[in-house]
PDB file of C-alpha atoms in Angstrom:
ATOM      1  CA  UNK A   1      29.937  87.555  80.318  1.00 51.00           C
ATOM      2  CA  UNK A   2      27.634  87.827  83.645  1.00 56.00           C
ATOM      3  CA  UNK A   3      24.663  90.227  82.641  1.00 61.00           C
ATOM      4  CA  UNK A   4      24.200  91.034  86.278  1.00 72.00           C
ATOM      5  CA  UNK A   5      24.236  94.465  87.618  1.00 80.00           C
ATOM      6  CA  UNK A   6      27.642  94.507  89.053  1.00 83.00           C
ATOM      7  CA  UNK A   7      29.374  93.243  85.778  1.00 79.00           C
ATOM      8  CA  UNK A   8      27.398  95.790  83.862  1.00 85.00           C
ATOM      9  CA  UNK A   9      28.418  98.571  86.410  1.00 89.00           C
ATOM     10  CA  UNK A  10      32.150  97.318  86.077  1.00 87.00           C
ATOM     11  CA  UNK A  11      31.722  97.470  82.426  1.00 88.00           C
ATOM     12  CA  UNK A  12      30.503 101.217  82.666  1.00 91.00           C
ATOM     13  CA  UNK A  13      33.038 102.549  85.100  1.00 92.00           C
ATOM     14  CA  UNK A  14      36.159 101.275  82.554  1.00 91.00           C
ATOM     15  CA  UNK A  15      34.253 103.015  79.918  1.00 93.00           C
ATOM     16  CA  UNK A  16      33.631 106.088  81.800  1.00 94.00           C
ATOM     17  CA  UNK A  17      37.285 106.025  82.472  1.00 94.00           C
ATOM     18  CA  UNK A  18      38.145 105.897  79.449  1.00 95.00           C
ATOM     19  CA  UNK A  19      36.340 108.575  78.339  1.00 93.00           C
ATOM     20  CA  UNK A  20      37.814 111.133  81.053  1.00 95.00           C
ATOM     21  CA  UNK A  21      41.527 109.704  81.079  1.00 95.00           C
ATOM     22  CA  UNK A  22      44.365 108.829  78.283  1.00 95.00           C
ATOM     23  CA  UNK A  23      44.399 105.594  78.674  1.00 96.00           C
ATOM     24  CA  UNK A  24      44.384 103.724  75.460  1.00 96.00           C
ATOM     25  CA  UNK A  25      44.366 100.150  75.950  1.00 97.00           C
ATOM     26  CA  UNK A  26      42.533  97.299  78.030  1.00 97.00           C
ATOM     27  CA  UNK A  27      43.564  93.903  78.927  1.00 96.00           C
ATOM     28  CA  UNK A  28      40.552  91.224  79.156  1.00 94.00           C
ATOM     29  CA  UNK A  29      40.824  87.879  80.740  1.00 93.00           C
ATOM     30  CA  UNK A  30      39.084  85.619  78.564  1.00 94.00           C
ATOM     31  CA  UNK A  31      40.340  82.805  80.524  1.00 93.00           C
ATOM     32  CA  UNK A  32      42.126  82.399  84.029  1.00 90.00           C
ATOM     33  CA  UNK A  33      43.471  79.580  85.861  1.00 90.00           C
ATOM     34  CA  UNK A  34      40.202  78.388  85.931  1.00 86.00           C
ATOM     35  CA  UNK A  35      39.922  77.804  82.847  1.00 74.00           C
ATOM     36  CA  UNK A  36      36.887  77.900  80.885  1.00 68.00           C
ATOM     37  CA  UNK A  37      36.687  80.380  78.059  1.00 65.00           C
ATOM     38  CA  UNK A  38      34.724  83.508  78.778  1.00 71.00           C
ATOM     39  CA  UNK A  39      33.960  84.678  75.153  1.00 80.00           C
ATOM     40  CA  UNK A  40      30.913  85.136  74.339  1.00 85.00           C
ATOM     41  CA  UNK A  41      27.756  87.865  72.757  1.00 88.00           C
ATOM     42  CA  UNK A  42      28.259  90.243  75.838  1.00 89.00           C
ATOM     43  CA  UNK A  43      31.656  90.545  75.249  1.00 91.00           C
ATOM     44  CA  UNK A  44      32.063  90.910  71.715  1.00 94.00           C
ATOM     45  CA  UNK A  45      29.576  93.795  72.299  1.00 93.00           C
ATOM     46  CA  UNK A  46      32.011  95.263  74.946  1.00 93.00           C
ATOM     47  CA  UNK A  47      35.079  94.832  72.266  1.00 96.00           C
ATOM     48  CA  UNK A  48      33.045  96.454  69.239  1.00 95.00           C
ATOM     49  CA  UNK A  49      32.103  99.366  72.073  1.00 94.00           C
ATOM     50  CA  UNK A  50      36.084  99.683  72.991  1.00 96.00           C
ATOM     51  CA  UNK A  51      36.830  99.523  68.992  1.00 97.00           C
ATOM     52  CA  UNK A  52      34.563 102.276  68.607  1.00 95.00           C
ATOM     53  CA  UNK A  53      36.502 104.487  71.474  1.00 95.00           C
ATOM     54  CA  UNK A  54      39.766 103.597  69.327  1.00 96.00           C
ATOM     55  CA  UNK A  55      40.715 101.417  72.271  1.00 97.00           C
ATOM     56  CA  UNK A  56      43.065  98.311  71.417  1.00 98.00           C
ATOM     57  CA  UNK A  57      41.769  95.731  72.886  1.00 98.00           C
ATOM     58  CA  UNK A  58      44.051  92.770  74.696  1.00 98.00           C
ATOM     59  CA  UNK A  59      42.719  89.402  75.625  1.00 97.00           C
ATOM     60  CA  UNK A  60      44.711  88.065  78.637  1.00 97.00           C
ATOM     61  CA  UNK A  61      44.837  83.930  78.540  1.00 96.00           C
ATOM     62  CA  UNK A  62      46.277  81.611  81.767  1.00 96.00           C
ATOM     63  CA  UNK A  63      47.981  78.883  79.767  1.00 97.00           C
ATOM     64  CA  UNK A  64      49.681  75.986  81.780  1.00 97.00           C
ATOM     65  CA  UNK A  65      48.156  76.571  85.137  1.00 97.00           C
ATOM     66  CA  UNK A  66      44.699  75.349  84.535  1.00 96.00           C
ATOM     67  CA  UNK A  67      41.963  72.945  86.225  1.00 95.00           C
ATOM     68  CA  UNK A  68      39.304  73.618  84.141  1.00 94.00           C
ATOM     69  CA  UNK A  69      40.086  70.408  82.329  1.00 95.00           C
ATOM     70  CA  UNK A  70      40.289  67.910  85.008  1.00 95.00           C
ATOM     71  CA  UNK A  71      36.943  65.912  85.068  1.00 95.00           C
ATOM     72  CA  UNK A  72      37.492  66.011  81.476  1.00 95.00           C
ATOM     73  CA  UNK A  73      41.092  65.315  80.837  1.00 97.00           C
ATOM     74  CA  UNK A  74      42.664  64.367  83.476  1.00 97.00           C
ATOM     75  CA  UNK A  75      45.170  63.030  81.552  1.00 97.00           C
ATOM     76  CA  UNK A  76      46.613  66.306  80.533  1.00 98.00           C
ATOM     77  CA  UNK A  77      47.199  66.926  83.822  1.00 98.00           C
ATOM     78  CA  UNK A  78      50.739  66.865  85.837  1.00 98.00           C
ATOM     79  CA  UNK A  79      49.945  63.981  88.690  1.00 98.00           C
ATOM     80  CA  UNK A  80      51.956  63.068  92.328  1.00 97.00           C
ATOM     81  CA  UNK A  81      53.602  59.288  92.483  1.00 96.00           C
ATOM     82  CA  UNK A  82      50.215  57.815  94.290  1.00 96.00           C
ATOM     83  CA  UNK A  83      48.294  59.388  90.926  1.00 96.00           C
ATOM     84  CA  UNK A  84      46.576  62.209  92.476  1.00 97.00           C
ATOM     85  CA  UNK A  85      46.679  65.482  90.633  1.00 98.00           C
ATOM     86  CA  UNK A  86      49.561  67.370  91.559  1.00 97.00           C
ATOM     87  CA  UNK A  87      49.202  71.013  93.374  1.00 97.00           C
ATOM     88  CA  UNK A  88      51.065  73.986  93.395  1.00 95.00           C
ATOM     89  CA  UNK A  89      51.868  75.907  96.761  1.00 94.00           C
ATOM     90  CA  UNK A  90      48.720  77.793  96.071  1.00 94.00           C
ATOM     91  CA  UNK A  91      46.752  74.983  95.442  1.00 95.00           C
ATOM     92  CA  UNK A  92      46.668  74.995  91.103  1.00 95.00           C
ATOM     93  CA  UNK A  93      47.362  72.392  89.206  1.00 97.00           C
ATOM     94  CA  UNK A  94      48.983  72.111  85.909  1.00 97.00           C
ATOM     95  CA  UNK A  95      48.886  70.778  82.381  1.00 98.00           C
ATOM     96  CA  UNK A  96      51.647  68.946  81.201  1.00 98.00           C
ATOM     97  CA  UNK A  97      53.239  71.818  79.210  1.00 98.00           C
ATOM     98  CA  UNK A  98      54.493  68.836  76.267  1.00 98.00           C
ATOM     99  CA  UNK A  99      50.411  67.337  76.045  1.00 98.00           C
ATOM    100  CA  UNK A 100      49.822  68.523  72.587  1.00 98.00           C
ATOM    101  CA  UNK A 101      45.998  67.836  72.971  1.00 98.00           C
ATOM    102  CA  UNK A 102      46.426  70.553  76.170  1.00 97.00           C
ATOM    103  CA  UNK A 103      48.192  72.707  72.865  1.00 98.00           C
ATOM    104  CA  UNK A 104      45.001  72.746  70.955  1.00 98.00           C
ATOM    105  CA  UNK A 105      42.714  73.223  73.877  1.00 96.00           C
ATOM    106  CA  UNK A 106      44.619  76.404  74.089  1.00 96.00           C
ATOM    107  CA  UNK A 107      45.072  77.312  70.051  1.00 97.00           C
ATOM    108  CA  UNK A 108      41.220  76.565  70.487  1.00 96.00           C
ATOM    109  CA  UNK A 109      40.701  79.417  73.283  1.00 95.00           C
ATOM    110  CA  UNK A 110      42.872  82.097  71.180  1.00 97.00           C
ATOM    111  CA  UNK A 111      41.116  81.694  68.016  1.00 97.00           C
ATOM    112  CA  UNK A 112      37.527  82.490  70.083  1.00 95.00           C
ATOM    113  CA  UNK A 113      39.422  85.329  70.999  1.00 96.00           C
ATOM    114  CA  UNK A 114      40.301  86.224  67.791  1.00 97.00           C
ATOM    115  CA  UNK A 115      36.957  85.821  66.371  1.00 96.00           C
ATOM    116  CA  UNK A 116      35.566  88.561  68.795  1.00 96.00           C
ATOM    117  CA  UNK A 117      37.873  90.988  67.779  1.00 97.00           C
ATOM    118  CA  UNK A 118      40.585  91.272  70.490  1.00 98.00           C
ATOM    119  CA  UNK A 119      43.584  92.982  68.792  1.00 98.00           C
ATOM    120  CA  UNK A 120      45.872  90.903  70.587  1.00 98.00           C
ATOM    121  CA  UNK A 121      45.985  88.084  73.073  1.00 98.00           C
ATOM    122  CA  UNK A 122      48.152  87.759  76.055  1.00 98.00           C
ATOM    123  CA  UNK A 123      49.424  84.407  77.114  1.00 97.00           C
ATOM    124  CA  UNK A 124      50.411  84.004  80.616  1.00 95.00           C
ATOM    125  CA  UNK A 125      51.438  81.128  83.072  1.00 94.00           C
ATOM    126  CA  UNK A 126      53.477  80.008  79.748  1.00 94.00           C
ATOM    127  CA  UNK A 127      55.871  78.023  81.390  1.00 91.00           C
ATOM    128  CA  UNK A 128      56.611  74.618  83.654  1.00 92.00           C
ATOM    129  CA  UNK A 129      55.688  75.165  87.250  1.00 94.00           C
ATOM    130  CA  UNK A 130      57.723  77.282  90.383  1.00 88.00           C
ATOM    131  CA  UNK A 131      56.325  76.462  93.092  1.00 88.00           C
ATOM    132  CA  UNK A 132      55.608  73.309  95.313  1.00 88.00           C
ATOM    133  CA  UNK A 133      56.753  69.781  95.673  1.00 93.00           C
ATOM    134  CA  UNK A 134      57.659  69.950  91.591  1.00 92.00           C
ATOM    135  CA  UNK A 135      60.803  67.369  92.483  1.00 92.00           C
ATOM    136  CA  UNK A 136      57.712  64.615  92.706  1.00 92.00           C
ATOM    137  CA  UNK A 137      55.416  65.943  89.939  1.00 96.00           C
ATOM    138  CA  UNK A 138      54.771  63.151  87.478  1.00 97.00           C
ATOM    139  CA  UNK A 139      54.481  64.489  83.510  1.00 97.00           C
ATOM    140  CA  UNK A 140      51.944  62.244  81.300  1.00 97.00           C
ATOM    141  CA  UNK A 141      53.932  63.147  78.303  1.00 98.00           C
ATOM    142  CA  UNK A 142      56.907  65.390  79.019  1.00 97.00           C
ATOM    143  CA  UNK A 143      60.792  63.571  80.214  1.00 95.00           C
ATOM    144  CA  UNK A 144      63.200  65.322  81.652  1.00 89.00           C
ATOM    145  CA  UNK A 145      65.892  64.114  79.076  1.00 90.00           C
ATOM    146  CA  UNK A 146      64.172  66.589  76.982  1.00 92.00           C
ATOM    147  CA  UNK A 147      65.291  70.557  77.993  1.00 92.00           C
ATOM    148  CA  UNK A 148      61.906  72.183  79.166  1.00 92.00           C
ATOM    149  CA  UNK A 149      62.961  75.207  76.778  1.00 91.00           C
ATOM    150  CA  UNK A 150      62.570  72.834  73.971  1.00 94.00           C
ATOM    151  CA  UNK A 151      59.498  72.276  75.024  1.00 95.00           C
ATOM    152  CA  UNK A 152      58.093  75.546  75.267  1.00 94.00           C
ATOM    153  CA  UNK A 153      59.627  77.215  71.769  1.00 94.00           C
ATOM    154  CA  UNK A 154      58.295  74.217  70.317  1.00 96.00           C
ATOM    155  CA  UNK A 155      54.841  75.290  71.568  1.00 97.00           C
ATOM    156  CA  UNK A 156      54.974  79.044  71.026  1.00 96.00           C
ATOM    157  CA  UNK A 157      56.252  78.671  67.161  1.00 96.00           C
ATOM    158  CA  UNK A 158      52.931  75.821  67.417  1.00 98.00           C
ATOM    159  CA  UNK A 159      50.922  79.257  68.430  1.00 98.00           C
ATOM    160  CA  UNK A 160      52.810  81.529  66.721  1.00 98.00           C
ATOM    161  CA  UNK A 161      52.295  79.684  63.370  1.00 98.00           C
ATOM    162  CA  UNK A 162      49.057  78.278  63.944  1.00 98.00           C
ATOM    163  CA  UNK A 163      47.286  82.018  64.733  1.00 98.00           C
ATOM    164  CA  UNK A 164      49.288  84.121  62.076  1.00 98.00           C
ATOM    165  CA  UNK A 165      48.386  81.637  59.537  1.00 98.00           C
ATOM    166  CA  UNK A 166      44.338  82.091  61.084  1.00 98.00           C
ATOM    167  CA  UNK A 167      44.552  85.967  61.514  1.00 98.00           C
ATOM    168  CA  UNK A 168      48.166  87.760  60.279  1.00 98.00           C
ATOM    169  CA  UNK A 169      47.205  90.911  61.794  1.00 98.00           C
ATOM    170  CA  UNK A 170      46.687  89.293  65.428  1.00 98.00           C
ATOM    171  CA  UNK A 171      49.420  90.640  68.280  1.00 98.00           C
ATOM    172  CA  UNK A 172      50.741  87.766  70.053  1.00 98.00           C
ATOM    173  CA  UNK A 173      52.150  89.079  73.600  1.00 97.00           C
ATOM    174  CA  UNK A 174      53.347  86.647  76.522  1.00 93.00           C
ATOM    175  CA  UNK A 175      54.224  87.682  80.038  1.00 89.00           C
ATOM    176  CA  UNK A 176      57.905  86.572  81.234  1.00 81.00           C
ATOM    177  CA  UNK A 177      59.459  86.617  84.644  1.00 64.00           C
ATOM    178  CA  UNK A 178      61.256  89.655  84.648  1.00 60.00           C
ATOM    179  CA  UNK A 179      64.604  87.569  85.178  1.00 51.00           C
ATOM    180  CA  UNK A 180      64.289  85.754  82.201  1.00 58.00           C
ATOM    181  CA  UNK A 181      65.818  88.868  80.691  1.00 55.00           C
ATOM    182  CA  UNK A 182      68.781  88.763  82.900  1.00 53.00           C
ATOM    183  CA  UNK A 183      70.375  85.403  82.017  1.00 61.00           C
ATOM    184  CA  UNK A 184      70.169  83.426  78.308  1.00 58.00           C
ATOM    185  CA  UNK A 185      69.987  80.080  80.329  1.00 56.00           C
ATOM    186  CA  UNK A 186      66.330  78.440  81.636  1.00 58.00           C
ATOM    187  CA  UNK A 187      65.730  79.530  84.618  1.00 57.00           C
ATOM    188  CA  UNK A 188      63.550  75.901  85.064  1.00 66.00           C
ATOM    189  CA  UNK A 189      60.733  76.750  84.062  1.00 71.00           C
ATOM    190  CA  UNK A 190      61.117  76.771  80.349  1.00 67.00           C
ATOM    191  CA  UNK A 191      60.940  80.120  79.404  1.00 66.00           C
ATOM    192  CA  UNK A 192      63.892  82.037  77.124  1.00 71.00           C
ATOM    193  CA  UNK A 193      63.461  84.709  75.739  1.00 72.00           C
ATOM    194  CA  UNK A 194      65.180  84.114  72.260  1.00 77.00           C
ATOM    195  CA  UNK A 195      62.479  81.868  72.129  1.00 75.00           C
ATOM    196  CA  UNK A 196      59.662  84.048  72.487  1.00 79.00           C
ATOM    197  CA  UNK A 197      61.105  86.977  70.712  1.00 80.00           C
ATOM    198  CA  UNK A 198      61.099  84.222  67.527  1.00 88.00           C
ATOM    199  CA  UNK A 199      57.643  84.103  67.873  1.00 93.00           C
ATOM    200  CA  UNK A 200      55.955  86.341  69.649  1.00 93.00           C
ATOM    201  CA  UNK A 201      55.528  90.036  68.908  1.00 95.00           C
ATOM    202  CA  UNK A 202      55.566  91.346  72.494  1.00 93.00           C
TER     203      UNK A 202
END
């Protein structure tokens, strides 16, 4: 959504490229780990220019790993034993994947999507977190008596029925760890893949 020069150039090159290649498709990220949704004029403009190239259209979305949200909520947020927020290896920190207020926040984000005209949205970071001192990270609403894949198809048929029911024709696609396809049991993280082939379409 910058109107500077670079962003403008950027825009230009992928439509130049486009034009001189086969490519079909281009994914968007409307919102990283970050946060904060970037959907707004400029880039419905960009979307209607793509439609216009018969170009589908993809609108990538970080999920779980997100600090956009921690001046406001902080209580969303996954937090050490001393009530700090907890960090990943890498420095992130995460929403507690079970916070259903963090679930519409995010049902929020795919609907602006939606609205300016993405053919599809892309979830990623759908899933507890990897990486760090996660033996010591304290959940505001999530226990561990409850299986983290229960979690998580709970919240994708919560997407699933929430965005088909706002827009049938809208894609839903979420990116996996590739050895989720390997094994039927949770790898720890929460993530099956019965469960997202139940309600997601890629």
């Amino acid at each position: 959504s910058d109107p500077g020069r670079p962003a403008t150039k950027l825009r230009e090159d992928i439509l130049a490229l486009l034009d001189a290649t086969e490519l079909n498709a281009v994914v968007i990220d409307v919102k990283e780990t970050e946060g904060g949704a970037l959907v707004g004029e400029r880039l419905r403009e960009l979307v209607r220019q793509l439609h216009q190239k018969n170009i589908w259209v993809i609108a990538r979305q970080v999920v779980f790993k997100d600090s956009s949200q921690e001046q406001t909520h902080p209580e969303w947020y996954l937090k050490r034993p001393d009530g700090r927020i907890w960090r990943d290896n890498r420095g992130g920190s995460w929403l507690d994947p079970a916070a259903r207020e963090a679930w519409a926040y995010q049902l929020g984000v795919a609907k602006a999507a939606s609205d300016a005209g993405f053919d599809e949205v892309q979830f990623d970071y759908v899933r507890f977190p990897s990486d760090g001192d996660v033996a010591h990270a304290v959940y505001p609403v999530y226990r561990p008596v409850e299986p983290k894949w229960e979690v998580l198809r709970a919240f994708f048929a919560y997407l699933h029925d929430h965005l088909k029911q706002y827009r049938p024709d809208l894609i839903l696609s979420a990116d996996l760890f590739g050895y989720v396809a390997l094994q039927r049991a949770d790898l720890g993280i929460g993530q099956r893949l019965q469960d997202i082939g139940e309600n997601f379409d890629y």
